[in-house]
PDB file of C-alpha atoms in Angstrom:
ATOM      1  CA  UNK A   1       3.967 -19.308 -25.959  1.00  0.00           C
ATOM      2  CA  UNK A   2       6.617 -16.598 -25.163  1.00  0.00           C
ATOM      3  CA  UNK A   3       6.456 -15.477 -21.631  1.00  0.00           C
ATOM      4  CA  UNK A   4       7.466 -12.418 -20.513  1.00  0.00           C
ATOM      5  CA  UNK A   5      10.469 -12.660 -17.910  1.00  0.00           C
ATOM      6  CA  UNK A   6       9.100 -11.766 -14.327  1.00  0.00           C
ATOM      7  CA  UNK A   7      12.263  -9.596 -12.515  1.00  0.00           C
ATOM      8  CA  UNK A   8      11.413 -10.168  -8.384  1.00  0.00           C
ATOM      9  CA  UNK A   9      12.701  -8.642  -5.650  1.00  0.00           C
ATOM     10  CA  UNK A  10      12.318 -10.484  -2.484  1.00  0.00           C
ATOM     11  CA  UNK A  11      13.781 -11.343   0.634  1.00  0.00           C
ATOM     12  CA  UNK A  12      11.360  -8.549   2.416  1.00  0.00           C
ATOM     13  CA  UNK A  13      10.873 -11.259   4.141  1.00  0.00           C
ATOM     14  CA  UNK A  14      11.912 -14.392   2.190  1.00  0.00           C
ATOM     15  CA  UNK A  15       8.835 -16.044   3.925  1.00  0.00           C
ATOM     16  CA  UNK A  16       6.364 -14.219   1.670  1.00  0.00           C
ATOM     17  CA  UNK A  17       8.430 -14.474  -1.157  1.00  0.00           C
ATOM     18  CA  UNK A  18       7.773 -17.745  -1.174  1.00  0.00           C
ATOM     19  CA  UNK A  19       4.235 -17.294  -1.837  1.00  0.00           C
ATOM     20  CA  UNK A  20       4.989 -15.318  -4.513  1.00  0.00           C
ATOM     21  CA  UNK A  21       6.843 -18.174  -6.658  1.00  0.00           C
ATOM     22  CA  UNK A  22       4.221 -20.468  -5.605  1.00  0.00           C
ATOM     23  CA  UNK A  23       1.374 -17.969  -6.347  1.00  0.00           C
ATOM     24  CA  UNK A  24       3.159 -16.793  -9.977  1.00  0.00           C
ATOM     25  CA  UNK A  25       3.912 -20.642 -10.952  1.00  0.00           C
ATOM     26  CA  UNK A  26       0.494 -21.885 -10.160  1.00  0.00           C
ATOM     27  CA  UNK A  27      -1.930 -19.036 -11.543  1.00  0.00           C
ATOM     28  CA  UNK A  28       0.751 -19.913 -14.773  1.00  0.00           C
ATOM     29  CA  UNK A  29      -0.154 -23.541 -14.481  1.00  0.00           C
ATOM     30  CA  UNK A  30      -3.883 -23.006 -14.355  1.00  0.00           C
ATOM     31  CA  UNK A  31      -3.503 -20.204 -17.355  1.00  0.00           C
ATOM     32  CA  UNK A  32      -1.629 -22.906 -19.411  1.00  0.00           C
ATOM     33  CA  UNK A  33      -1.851 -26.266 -18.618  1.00  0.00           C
ATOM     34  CA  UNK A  34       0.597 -28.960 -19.407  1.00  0.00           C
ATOM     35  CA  UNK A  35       4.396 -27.832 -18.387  1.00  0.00           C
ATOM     36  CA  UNK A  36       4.117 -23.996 -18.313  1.00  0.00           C
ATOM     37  CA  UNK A  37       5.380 -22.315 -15.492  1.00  0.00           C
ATOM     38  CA  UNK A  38       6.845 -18.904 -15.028  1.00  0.00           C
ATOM     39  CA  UNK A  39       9.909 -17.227 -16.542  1.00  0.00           C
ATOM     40  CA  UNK A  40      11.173 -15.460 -13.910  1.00  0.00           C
ATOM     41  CA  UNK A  41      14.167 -14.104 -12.188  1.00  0.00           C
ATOM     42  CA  UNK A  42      14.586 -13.734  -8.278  1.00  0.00           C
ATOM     43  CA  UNK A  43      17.046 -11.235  -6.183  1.00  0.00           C
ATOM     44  CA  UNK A  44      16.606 -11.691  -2.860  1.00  0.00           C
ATOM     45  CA  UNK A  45      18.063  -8.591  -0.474  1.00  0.00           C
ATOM     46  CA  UNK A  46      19.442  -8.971   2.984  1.00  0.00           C
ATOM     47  CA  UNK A  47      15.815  -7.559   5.249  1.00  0.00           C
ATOM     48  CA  UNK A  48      18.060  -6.622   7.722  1.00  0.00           C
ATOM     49  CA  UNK A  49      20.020  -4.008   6.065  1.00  0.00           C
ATOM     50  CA  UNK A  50      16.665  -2.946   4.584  1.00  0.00           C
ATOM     51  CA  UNK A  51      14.632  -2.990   7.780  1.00  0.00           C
ATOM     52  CA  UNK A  52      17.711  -0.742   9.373  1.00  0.00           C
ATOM     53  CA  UNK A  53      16.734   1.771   6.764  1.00  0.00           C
ATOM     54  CA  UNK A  54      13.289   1.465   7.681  1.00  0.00           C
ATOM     55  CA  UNK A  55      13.417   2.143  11.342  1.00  0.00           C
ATOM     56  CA  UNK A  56      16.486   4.859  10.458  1.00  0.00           C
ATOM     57  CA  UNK A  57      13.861   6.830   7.968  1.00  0.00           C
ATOM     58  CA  UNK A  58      16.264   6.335   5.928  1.00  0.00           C
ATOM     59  CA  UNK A  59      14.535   5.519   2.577  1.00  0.00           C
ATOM     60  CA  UNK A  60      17.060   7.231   0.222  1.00  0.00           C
ATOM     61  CA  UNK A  61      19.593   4.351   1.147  1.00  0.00           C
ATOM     62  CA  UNK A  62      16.959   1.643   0.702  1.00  0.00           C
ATOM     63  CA  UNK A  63      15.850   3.126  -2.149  1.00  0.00           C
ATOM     64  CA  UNK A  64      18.945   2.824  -3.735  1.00  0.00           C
ATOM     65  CA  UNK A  65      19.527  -0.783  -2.551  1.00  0.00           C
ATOM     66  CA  UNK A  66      16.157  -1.456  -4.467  1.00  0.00           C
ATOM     67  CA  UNK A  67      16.960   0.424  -7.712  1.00  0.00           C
ATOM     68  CA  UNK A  68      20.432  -1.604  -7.743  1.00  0.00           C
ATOM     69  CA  UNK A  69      18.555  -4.509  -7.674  1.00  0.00           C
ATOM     70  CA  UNK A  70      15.754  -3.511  -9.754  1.00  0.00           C
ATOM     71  CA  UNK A  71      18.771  -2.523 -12.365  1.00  0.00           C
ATOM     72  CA  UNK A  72      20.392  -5.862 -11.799  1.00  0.00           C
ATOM     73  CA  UNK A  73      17.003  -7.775 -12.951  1.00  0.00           C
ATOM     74  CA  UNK A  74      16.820  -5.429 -16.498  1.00  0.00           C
ATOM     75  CA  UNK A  75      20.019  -5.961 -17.059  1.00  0.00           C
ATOM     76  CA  UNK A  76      19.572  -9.975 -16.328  1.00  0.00           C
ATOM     77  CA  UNK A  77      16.917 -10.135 -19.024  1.00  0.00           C
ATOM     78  CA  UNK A  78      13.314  -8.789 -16.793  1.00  0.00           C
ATOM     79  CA  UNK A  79      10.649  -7.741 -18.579  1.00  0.00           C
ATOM     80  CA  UNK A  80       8.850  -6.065 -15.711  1.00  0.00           C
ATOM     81  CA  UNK A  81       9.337  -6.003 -11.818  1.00  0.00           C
ATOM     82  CA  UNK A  82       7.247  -7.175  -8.895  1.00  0.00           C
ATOM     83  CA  UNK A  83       8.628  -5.771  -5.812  1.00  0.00           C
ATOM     84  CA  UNK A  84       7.299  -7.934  -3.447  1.00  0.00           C
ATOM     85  CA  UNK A  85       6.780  -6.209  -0.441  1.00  0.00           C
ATOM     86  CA  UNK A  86       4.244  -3.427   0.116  1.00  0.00           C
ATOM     87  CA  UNK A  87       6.042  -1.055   2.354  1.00  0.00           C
ATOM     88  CA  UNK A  88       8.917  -0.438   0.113  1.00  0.00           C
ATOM     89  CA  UNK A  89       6.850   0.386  -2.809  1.00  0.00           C
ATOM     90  CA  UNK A  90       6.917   4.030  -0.809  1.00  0.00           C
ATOM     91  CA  UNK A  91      10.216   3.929  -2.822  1.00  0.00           C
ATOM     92  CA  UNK A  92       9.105   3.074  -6.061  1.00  0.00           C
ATOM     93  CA  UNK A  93       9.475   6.567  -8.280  1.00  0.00           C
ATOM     94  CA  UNK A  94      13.651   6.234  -7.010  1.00  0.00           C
ATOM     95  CA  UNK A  95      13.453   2.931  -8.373  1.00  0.00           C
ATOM     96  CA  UNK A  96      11.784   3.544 -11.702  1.00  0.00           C
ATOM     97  CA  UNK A  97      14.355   6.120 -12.363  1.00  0.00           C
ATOM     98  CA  UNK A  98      16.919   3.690 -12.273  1.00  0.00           C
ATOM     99  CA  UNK A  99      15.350   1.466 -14.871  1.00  0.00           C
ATOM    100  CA  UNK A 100      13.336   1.409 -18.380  1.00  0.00           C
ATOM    101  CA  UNK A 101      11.134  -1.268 -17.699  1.00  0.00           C
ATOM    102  CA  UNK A 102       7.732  -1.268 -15.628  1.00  0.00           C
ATOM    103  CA  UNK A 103       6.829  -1.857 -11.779  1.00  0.00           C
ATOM    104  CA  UNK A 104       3.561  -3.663 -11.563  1.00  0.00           C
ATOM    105  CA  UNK A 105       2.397  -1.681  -8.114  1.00  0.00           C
ATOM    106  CA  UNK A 106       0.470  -3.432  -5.649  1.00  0.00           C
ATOM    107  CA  UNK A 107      -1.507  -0.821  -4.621  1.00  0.00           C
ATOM    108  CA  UNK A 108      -3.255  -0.374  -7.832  1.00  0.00           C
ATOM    109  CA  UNK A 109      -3.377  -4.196  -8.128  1.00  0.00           C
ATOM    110  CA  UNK A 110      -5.037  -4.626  -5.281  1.00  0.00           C
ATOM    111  CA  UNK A 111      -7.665  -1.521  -6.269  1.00  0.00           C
ATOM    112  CA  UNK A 112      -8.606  -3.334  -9.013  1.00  0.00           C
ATOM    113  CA  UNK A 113      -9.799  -6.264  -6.989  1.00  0.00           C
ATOM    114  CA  UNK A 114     -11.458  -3.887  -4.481  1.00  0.00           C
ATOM    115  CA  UNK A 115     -13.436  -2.230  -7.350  1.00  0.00           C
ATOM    116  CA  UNK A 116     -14.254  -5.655  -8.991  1.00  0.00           C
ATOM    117  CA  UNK A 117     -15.992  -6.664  -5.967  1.00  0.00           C
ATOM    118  CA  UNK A 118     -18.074  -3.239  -5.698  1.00  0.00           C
ATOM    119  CA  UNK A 119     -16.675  -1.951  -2.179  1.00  0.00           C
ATOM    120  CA  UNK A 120     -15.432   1.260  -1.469  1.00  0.00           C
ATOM    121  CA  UNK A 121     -15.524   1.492   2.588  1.00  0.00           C
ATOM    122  CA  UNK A 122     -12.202  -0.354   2.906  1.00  0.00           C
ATOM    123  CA  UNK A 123      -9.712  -0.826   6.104  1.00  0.00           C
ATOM    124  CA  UNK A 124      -6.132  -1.155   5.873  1.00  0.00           C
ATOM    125  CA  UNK A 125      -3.396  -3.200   7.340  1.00  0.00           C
ATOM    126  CA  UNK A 126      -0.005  -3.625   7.013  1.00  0.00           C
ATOM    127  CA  UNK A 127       3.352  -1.843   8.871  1.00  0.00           C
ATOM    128  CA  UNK A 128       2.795   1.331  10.326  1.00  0.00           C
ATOM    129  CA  UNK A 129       4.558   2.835   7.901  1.00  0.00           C
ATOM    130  CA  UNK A 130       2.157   1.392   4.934  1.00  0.00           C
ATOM    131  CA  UNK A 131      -1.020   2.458   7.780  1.00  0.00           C
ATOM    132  CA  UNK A 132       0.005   6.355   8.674  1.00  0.00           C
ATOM    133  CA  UNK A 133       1.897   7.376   5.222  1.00  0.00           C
ATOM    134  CA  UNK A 134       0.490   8.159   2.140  1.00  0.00           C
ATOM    135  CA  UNK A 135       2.900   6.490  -0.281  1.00  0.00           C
ATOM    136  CA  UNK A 136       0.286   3.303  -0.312  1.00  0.00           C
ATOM    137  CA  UNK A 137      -3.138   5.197   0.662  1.00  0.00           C
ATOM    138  CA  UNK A 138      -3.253   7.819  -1.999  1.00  0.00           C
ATOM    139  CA  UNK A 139      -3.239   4.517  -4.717  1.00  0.00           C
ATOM    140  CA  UNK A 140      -6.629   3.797  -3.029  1.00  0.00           C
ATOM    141  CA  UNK A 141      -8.195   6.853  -2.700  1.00  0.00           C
ATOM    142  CA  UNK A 142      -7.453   7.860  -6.065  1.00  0.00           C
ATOM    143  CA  UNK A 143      -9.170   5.007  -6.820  1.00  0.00           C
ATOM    144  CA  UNK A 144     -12.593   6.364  -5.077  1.00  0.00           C
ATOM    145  CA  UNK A 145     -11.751   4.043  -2.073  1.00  0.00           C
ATOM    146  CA  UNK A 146     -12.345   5.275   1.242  1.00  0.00           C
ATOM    147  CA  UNK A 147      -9.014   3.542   3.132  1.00  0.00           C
ATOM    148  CA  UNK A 148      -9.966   3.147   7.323  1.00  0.00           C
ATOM    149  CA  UNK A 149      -6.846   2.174   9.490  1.00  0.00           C
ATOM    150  CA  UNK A 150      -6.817   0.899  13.210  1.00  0.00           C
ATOM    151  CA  UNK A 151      -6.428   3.022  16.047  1.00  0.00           C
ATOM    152  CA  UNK A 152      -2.361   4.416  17.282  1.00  0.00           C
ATOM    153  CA  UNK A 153      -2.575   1.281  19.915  1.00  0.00           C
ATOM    154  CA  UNK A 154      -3.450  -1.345  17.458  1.00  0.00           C
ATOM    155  CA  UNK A 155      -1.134  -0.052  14.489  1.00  0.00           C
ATOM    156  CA  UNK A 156       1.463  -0.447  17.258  1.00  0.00           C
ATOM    157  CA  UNK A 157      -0.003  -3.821  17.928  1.00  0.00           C
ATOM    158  CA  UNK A 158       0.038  -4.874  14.525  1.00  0.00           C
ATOM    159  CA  UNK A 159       3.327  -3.587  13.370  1.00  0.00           C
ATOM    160  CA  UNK A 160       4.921  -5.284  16.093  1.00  0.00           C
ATOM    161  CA  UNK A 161       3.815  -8.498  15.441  1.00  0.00           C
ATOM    162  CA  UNK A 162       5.051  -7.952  11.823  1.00  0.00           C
ATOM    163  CA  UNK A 163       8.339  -7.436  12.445  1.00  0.00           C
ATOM    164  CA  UNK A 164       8.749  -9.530  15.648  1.00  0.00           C
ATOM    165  CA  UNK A 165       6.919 -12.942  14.609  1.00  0.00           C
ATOM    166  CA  UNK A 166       5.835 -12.996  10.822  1.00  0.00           C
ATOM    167  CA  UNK A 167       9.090 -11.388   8.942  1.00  0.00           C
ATOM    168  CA  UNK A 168      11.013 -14.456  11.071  1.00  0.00           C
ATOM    169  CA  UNK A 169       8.600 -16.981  10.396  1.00  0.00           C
ATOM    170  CA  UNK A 170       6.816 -17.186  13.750  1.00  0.00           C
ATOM    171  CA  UNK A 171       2.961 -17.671  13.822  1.00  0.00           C
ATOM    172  CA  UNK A 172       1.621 -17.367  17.036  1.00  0.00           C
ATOM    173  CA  UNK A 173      -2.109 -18.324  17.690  1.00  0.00           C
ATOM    174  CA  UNK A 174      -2.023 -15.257  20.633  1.00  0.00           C
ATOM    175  CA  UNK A 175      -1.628 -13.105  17.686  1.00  0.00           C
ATOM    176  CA  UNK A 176      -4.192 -14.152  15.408  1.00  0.00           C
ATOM    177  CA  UNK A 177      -6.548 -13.796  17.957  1.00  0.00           C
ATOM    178  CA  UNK A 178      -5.098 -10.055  18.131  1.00  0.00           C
ATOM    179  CA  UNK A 179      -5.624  -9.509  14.700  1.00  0.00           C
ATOM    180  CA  UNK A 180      -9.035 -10.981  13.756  1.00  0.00           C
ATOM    181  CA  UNK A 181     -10.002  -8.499  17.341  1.00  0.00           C
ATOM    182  CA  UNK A 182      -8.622  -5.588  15.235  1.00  0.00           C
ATOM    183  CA  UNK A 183     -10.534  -6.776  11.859  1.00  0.00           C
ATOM    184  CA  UNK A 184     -13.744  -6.692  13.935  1.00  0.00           C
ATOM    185  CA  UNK A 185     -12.850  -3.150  15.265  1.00  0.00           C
ATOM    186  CA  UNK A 186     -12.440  -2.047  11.769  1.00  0.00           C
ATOM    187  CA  UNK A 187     -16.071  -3.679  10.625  1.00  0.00           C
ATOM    188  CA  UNK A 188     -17.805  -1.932  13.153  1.00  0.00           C
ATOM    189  CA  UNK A 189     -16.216   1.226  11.490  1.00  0.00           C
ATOM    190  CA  UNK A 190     -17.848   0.668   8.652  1.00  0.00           C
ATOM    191  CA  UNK A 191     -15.033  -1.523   6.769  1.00  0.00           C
ATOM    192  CA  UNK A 192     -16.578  -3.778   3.969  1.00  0.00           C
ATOM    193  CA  UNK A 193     -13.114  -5.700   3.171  1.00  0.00           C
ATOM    194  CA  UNK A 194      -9.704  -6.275   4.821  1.00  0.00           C
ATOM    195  CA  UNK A 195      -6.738  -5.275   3.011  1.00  0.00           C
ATOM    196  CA  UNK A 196      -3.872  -7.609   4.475  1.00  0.00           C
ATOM    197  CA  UNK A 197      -1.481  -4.731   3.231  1.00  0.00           C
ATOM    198  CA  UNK A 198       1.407  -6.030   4.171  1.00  0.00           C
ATOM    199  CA  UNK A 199       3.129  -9.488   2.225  1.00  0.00           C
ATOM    200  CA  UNK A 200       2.951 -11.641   5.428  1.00  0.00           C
ATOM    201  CA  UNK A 201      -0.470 -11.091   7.099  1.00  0.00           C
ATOM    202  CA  UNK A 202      -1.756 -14.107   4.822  1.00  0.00           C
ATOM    203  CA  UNK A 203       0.451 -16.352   6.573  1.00  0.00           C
ATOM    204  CA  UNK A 204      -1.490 -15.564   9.897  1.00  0.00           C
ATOM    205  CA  UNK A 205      -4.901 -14.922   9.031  1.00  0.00           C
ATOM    206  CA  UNK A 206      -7.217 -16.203   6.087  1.00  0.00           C
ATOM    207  CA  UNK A 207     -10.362 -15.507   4.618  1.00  0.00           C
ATOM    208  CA  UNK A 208     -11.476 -18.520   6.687  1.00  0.00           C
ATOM    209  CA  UNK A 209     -11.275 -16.864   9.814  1.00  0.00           C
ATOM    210  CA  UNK A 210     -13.828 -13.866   9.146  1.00  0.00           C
ATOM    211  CA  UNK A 211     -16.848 -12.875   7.639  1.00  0.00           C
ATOM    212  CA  UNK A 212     -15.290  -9.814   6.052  1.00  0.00           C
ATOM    213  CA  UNK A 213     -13.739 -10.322   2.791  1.00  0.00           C
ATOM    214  CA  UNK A 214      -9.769 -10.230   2.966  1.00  0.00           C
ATOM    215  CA  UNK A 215      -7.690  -8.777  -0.031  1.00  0.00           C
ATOM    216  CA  UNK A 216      -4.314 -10.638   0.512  1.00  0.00           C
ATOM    217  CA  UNK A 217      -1.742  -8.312  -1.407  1.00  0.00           C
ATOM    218  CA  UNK A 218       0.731 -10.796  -1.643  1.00  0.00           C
ATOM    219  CA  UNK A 219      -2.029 -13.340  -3.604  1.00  0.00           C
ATOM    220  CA  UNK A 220      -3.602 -10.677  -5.806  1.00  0.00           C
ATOM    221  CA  UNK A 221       0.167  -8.770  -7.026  1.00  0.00           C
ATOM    222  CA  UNK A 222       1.561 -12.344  -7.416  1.00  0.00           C
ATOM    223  CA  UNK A 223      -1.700 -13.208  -9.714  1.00  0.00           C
ATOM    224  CA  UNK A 224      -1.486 -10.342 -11.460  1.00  0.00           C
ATOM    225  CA  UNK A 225       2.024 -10.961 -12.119  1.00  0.00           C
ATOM    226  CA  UNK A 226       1.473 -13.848 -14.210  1.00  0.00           C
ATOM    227  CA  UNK A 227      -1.446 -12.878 -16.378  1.00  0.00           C
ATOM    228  CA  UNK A 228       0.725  -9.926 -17.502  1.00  0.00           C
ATOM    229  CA  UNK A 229       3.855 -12.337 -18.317  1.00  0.00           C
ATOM    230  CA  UNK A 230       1.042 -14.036 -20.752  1.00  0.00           C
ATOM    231  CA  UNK A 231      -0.110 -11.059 -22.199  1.00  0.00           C
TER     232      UNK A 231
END
């Protein structure tokens, strides 16, 4: 069996790249039995610098932090690259340019799994940056999904709990009662399913904890990663 290399970028946070190893090396496992696990090759950025660009609007710079990196993993021997974070893939045409292998995009990943499932009334969560920009919406509707996001107070809500307690590790019982509030919001709306669109919502809230089917990004990109190193 030759397995395609996997080329990850990570760090955005390192909490949720975690999952992704674990995610990639287990759905290889379960593919392949015996020994198998993933070929794959990790660089891990510095959030901070990243998140600075973020809050700066400054997504030429972090674009090109991204493309360095996504460079860096080509020329290391990747076959393909998982960025694993959903918010930056708003810079993912500056990274392809700087590389000549593909970007498996979480958006469309996670459209496939939407579409599997036979929903189309979907609500979206994630930074506010993934919530009120297009980058990561227009993969959906293209799609034929109808994307719903909170209301301005509850993006605000959610965002800050992002960046304040889940990018540093934090999970805070307060705050899962917060979002799991917000999910409900969003059902009454008419949402069928929960996109957890941003890479560390799954550490805070599980499919356990509602009656509306979550799609956790992080899960379904890692997944997705593996079956295309088999293929």
């Amino acid at each position: 069996m030759n397995l395609k290399t996997i080329g990850l970028i990570g760090g955005m946070s390192w909490e949720s790249t975690v999952t992704y190893y674990k995610i990639i090396n287990e759905t290889i496992k379960e593919k392949l039995g015996g020994l198998h696990s993933a070929k794959c090759i990790l660089y891990s950025v510095d959030f901070q610098e990243i998140e600075e660009c973020q809050a700066n609007g400054n997504w030429e710079k972090s674009g090109e932090i991204l493309g360095e990196a996504a460079n860096n993993l080509e020329k290391a021997g990747a076959d393909f690259i998982v960025i694993c974070t959903n918010t930056m893939h708003k810079v993912v045409n500056q990274i392809k340019e700087k590389i000549s292998i593909p970007i498996l995009h979480i958006a469309e990943m996670t459209a496939e799994k939407i579409l599997e499932k036979g929903l189309k009334n979907i609500a979206l969560l994630g930074t506010k940056y993934t919530m009120e920009q297009d980058f990561y919406k227009s993969k959906l509707i293209e799609k034929g999904i109808n994307v719903i996001i909170p209301d301005k107070n509850d993006i605000e809500i959610i965002n800050k709990i992002i960046y304040d307690e889940l990018c540093l590790g934090i999970i805070n019982s307060n705050s899962k009662k917060k979002f799991l509030e917000i999910v409900d919001k969003l059902k009454n709306k008419g949402a069928e399913g929960i996109i957890l669109g941003c890479t560390e919502i799954g550490l805070l809230i599980k499919n356990a904890d509602t009656d509306v089917p979550l799609f956790d990004t992080a899960i379904i990109h890692a997944e997705q990663a593996a079956i295309y190193s088999i293929k």
